[in-house]
Amino acid sequence: MPAKDLQGITTDRADLIVIGNGIAGYIAALETRQYAPGARILIVTKQNHPTINTPALKQFGAGQLELEHLLAYSAGTERQLGIGIIHQRAVTLEPSRHRIWLDDGRAIQYQNLLLATGARATPLPQDLPGRSFDGVITLHTLGDYLDLRRRLATVSSAVVIGGGYHAAETAILLRHHRLKVTWLIRGRGLLPRQLDTTASDLLLRQIRRQGIDIRLESEIAGVVGRLGVAAGVITLANEFIPCELVVAAIGTQADTALAERTSIAVKSGHGLRVNERLQTLARDIYAAGAVAAVRDPQTSQFDARGQWYFAVQQGRLAAAVIAGVPVSSSAAMGAVGNFWHATQFDKLHVVVAGAPMLSERDHPDNETFTNGSAAFYRRIVVRHGHLVGYLSVSADPPAGLTIKRLIDERINIEEIKRQLLTEDFDLRSFFTERRLHALGTGEISAVPQPVADITRAHPILDQQAG
């Protein structure tokens, strides 16, 4: 008899197996169901909770939201759509046999496989003294934040380690709970691949105003403890900082374990290399979300992107490609095109698009323009009249996704490049006027057009039609 899950859905084979129930995998399963109502779809996940809105975890940690507010979809949405779910770890992948093995010994055949295994928090180095003491934590999963909330009532001071957005947001979260917070940053500023010194200094000044002790070029040498419980940290400068909580916010690593030792191109910790259709090198295997390493159009490097926006867009793209549904060029570029990220630190909004830290050293035709004040900064990189990088730190958020579109669609910005450096330029109005002018003059080339369809006919829909 074929194996069945708790919903009575056959689980020894499936048209689509999704590994992981983060937002990329979950959306891919839901949208594939819309495209192929009769397909057998199965989600395999080691998580014991429904898909959650991970950007809201910081608010949950701050006590501003409760558990029920974290749900990305109503509990049981997949069951209502006839999508099976197995709460097991997938331990072995056999691409040549189109088969996965679970840790309970079951084998499941797939027609298509989507790897949406996400990422893991990067821990402190294995050889760091005291790294295993109670009170040394990472913040990445729901379980991590539940643990934090239980601890907050008993701690009064914390050290945060890391030099990125996550570390900054964590320091602000802990300060919100009135902890004494010391933030150690190994480098001279924040995120040197995305922010220049001016932008970094502007953000750090804003964060310091909240009472956070920020120490640049400071690195942890070890954790000091009493009876196995963290009591402080020692820096490489031999400075002791007392604390009851040590938070490692030093980044994430793509969870590539299942694909290792297969034909899929894996750079351990950095993701599974995919093309513009999210296909890996193994036939009928796709990857989406924080485990998928996509090619950056500006740098030609392959990197995984952990942002919620890309996870959502890649989940949608994966569903369309697997089902053979046409995808517009703008939708594809939204999922795998130029980098984009937006966040907020207190009163300052940060938007990064493309590669704003490129310079003339990277390409002789790169032009860099900047403008700023005590509470505002903007930097753009232009090449041959096209925007290739954008950075903004300001009280009023710019139209971030519209900026991304300027880069993705290679729209000539020569006439507005100086205006892009100002706080009050309305980019959306520029787009509207541009389209109206194109329609009035018949210059249809002035309006971005979709490129050739990136999808093809696929057996899931062929099978449904037959």
PDB file of N, CA, C and O in Angstrom, residues 332-363:
ATOM      1  N   ALA A 332      10.437  38.229 -13.869  1.00  0.00           N
ATOM      2  CA  ALA A 332      11.668  37.450 -13.734  1.00  0.00           C
ATOM      3  C   ALA A 332      12.792  38.288 -13.148  1.00  0.00           C
ATOM      4  O   ALA A 332      13.526  37.839 -12.255  1.00  0.00           O
ATOM      5  N   MET A 333      12.925  39.526 -13.606  1.00  0.00           N
ATOM      6  CA  MET A 333      13.979  40.386 -13.084  1.00  0.00           C
ATOM      7  C   MET A 333      13.721  40.737 -11.627  1.00  0.00           C
ATOM      8  O   MET A 333      14.658  40.915 -10.842  1.00  0.00           O
ATOM      9  N   GLY A 334      12.454  40.848 -11.243  1.00  0.00           N
ATOM     10  CA  GLY A 334      12.143  41.101  -9.846  1.00  0.00           C
ATOM     11  C   GLY A 334      12.637  39.991  -8.950  1.00  0.00           C
ATOM     12  O   GLY A 334      13.033  40.220  -7.809  1.00  0.00           O
ATOM     13  N   ALA A 335      12.645  38.771  -9.473  1.00  0.00           N
ATOM     14  CA  ALA A 335      13.032  37.610  -8.672  1.00  0.00           C
ATOM     15  C   ALA A 335      14.532  37.339  -8.692  1.00  0.00           C
ATOM     16  O   ALA A 335      15.106  36.927  -7.682  1.00  0.00           O
ATOM     17  N   VAL A 336      15.172  37.537  -9.834  1.00  0.00           N
ATOM     18  CA  VAL A 336      16.586  37.151  -9.953  1.00  0.00           C
ATOM     19  C   VAL A 336      17.456  38.270 -10.506  1.00  0.00           C
ATOM     20  O   VAL A 336      18.622  38.044 -10.816  1.00  0.00           O
ATOM     21  N   GLY A 337      16.929  39.474 -10.636  1.00  0.00           N
ATOM     22  CA  GLY A 337      17.685  40.576 -11.216  1.00  0.00           C
ATOM     23  C   GLY A 337      18.576  41.263 -10.201  1.00  0.00           C
ATOM     24  O   GLY A 337      19.207  40.629  -9.352  1.00  0.00           O
ATOM     25  N   ASN A 338      18.611  42.575 -10.253  1.00  0.00           N
ATOM     26  CA  ASN A 338      19.510  43.344  -9.413  1.00  0.00           C
ATOM     27  C   ASN A 338      19.098  43.305  -7.945  1.00  0.00           C
ATOM     28  O   ASN A 338      17.914  43.202  -7.608  1.00  0.00           O
ATOM     29  N   PHE A 339      20.099  43.415  -7.090  1.00  0.00           N
ATOM     30  CA  PHE A 339      19.878  43.392  -5.645  1.00  0.00           C
ATOM     31  C   PHE A 339      19.043  44.600  -5.227  1.00  0.00           C
ATOM     32  O   PHE A 339      19.122  45.684  -5.813  1.00  0.00           O
ATOM     33  N   TRP A 340      18.237  44.402  -4.203  1.00  0.00           N
ATOM     34  CA  TRP A 340      17.449  45.485  -3.618  1.00  0.00           C
ATOM     35  C   TRP A 340      17.173  45.157  -2.161  1.00  0.00           C
ATOM     36  O   TRP A 340      16.880  44.011  -1.812  1.00  0.00           O
ATOM     37  N   HIS A 341      17.308  46.155  -1.299  1.00  0.00           N
ATOM     38  CA  HIS A 341      16.990  45.945   0.112  1.00  0.00           C
ATOM     39  C   HIS A 341      16.578  47.276   0.723  1.00  0.00           C
ATOM     40  O   HIS A 341      17.148  48.324   0.408  1.00  0.00           O
ATOM     41  N   ALA A 342      15.579  47.225   1.596  1.00  0.00           N
ATOM     42  CA  ALA A 342      15.120  48.421   2.309  1.00  0.00           C
ATOM     43  C   ALA A 342      14.908  48.061   3.767  1.00  0.00           C
ATOM     44  O   ALA A 342      14.376  46.993   4.084  1.00  0.00           O
ATOM     45  N   THR A 343      15.326  48.948   4.649  1.00  0.00           N
ATOM     46  CA  THR A 343      15.111  48.745   6.074  1.00  0.00           C
ATOM     47  C   THR A 343      15.033  50.104   6.750  1.00  0.00           C
ATOM     48  O   THR A 343      15.199  51.154   6.098  1.00  0.00           O
ATOM     49  N   GLN A 344      14.788  50.102   8.049  1.00  0.00           N
ATOM     50  CA  GLN A 344      14.642  51.352   8.788  1.00  0.00           C
ATOM     51  C   GLN A 344      15.319  51.233  10.145  1.00  0.00           C
ATOM     52  O   GLN A 344      15.170  50.237  10.847  1.00  0.00           O
ATOM     53  N   PHE A 345      16.102  52.242  10.501  1.00  0.00           N
ATOM     54  CA  PHE A 345      16.713  52.347  11.818  1.00  0.00           C
ATOM     55  C   PHE A 345      16.177  53.610  12.478  1.00  0.00           C
ATOM     56  O   PHE A 345      16.571  54.724  12.126  1.00  0.00           O
ATOM     57  N   ASP A 346      15.263  53.417  13.422  1.00  0.00           N
ATOM     58  CA  ASP A 346      14.621  54.548  14.094  1.00  0.00           C
ATOM     59  C   ASP A 346      13.974  55.456  13.037  1.00  0.00           C
ATOM     60  O   ASP A 346      13.051  55.032  12.357  1.00  0.00           O
ATOM     61  N   LYS A 347      14.491  56.672  12.851  1.00  0.00           N
ATOM     62  CA  LYS A 347      13.867  57.618  11.922  1.00  0.00           C
ATOM     63  C   LYS A 347      14.505  57.607  10.536  1.00  0.00           C
ATOM     64  O   LYS A 347      14.063  58.346   9.649  1.00  0.00           O
ATOM     65  N   LEU A 348      15.518  56.788  10.346  1.00  0.00           N
ATOM     66  CA  LEU A 348      16.212  56.786   9.065  1.00  0.00           C
ATOM     67  C   LEU A 348      15.868  55.544   8.245  1.00  0.00           C
ATOM     68  O   LEU A 348      15.913  54.419   8.744  1.00  0.00           O
ATOM     69  N   HIS A 349      15.525  55.773   6.982  1.00  0.00           N
ATOM     70  CA  HIS A 349      15.236  54.692   6.043  1.00  0.00           C
ATOM     71  C   HIS A 349      16.473  54.452   5.164  1.00  0.00           C
ATOM     72  O   HIS A 349      17.105  55.400   4.701  1.00  0.00           O
ATOM     73  N   VAL A 350      16.783  53.188   4.957  1.00  0.00           N
ATOM     74  CA  VAL A 350      17.920  52.814   4.113  1.00  0.00           C
ATOM     75  C   VAL A 350      17.403  52.031   2.920  1.00  0.00           C
ATOM     76  O   VAL A 350      16.652  51.071   3.080  1.00  0.00           O
ATOM     77  N   VAL A 351      17.800  52.438   1.717  1.00  0.00           N
ATOM     78  CA  VAL A 351      17.465  51.708   0.492  1.00  0.00           C
ATOM     79  C   VAL A 351      18.753  51.486  -0.296  1.00  0.00           C
ATOM     80  O   VAL A 351      19.510  52.433  -0.545  1.00  0.00           O
ATOM     81  N   VAL A 352      18.995  50.239  -0.656  1.00  0.00           N
ATOM     82  CA  VAL A 352      20.149  49.870  -1.484  1.00  0.00           C
ATOM     83  C   VAL A 352      19.626  49.126  -2.704  1.00  0.00           C
ATOM     84  O   VAL A 352      18.808  48.215  -2.577  1.00  0.00           O
ATOM     85  N   ALA A 353      20.081  49.519  -3.890  1.00  0.00           N
ATOM     86  CA  ALA A 353      19.677  48.835  -5.119  1.00  0.00           C
ATOM     87  C   ALA A 353      20.885  48.717  -6.037  1.00  0.00           C
ATOM     88  O   ALA A 353      21.723  49.626  -6.101  1.00  0.00           O
ATOM     89  N   GLY A 354      20.965  47.580  -6.738  1.00  0.00           N
ATOM     90  CA  GLY A 354      22.100  47.372  -7.627  1.00  0.00           C
ATOM     91  C   GLY A 354      23.389  47.221  -6.846  1.00  0.00           C
ATOM     92  O   GLY A 354      23.436  46.558  -5.807  1.00  0.00           O
ATOM     93  N   ALA A 355      24.446  47.864  -7.312  1.00  0.00           N
ATOM     94  CA  ALA A 355      25.772  47.762  -6.681  1.00  0.00           C
ATOM     95  C   ALA A 355      26.320  49.168  -6.446  1.00  0.00           C
ATOM     96  O   ALA A 355      27.160  49.652  -7.221  1.00  0.00           O
ATOM     97  N   PRO A 356      25.885  49.833  -5.375  1.00  0.00           N
ATOM     98  CA  PRO A 356      26.273  51.237  -5.174  1.00  0.00           C
ATOM     99  C   PRO A 356      27.729  51.449  -4.800  1.00  0.00           C
ATOM    100  O   PRO A 356      28.203  52.589  -4.812  1.00  0.00           O
ATOM    101  N   MET A 357      28.466  50.376  -4.457  1.00  0.00           N
ATOM    102  CA  MET A 357      29.863  50.544  -4.083  1.00  0.00           C
ATOM    103  C   MET A 357      30.823  50.303  -5.245  1.00  0.00           C
ATOM    104  O   MET A 357      32.036  50.303  -5.058  1.00  0.00           O
ATOM    105  N   LEU A 358      30.278  50.109  -6.460  1.00  0.00           N
ATOM    106  CA  LEU A 358      31.147  50.056  -7.633  1.00  0.00           C
ATOM    107  C   LEU A 358      31.783  51.422  -7.853  1.00  0.00           C
ATOM    108  O   LEU A 358      31.218  52.457  -7.496  1.00  0.00           O
ATOM    109  N   SER A 359      32.955  51.422  -8.463  1.00  0.00           N
ATOM    110  CA  SER A 359      33.661  52.681  -8.708  1.00  0.00           C
ATOM    111  C   SER A 359      34.379  52.601 -10.047  1.00  0.00           C
ATOM    112  O   SER A 359      34.260  51.621 -10.793  1.00  0.00           O
ATOM    113  N   GLU A 360      35.156  53.651 -10.331  1.00  0.00           N
ATOM    114  CA  GLU A 360      35.921  53.665 -11.571  1.00  0.00           C
ATOM    115  C   GLU A 360      36.947  52.537 -11.602  1.00  0.00           C
ATOM    116  O   GLU A 360      37.369  52.100 -12.680  1.00  0.00           O
ATOM    117  N   ARG A 361      37.365  52.051 -10.445  1.00  0.00           N
ATOM    118  CA  ARG A 361      38.324  50.941 -10.413  1.00  0.00           C
ATOM    119  C   ARG A 361      37.699  49.656 -10.950  1.00  0.00           C
ATOM    120  O   ARG A 361      38.389  48.810 -11.513  1.00  0.00           O
ATOM    121  N   ASP A 362      36.377  49.502 -10.758  1.00  0.00           N
ATOM    122  CA  ASP A 362      35.695  48.305 -11.248  1.00  0.00           C
ATOM    123  C   ASP A 362      35.409  48.381 -12.737  1.00  0.00           C
ATOM    124  O   ASP A 362      35.392  47.364 -13.433  1.00  0.00           O
ATOM    125  N   HIS A 363      35.138  49.585 -13.239  1.00  0.00           N
ATOM    126  CA  HIS A 363      34.878  49.788 -14.659  1.00  0.00           C
ATOM    127  C   HIS A 363      35.230  51.239 -14.983  1.00  0.00           C
ATOM    128  O   HIS A 363      34.756  52.155 -14.313  1.00  0.00           O
TER     129      HIS A 363
END
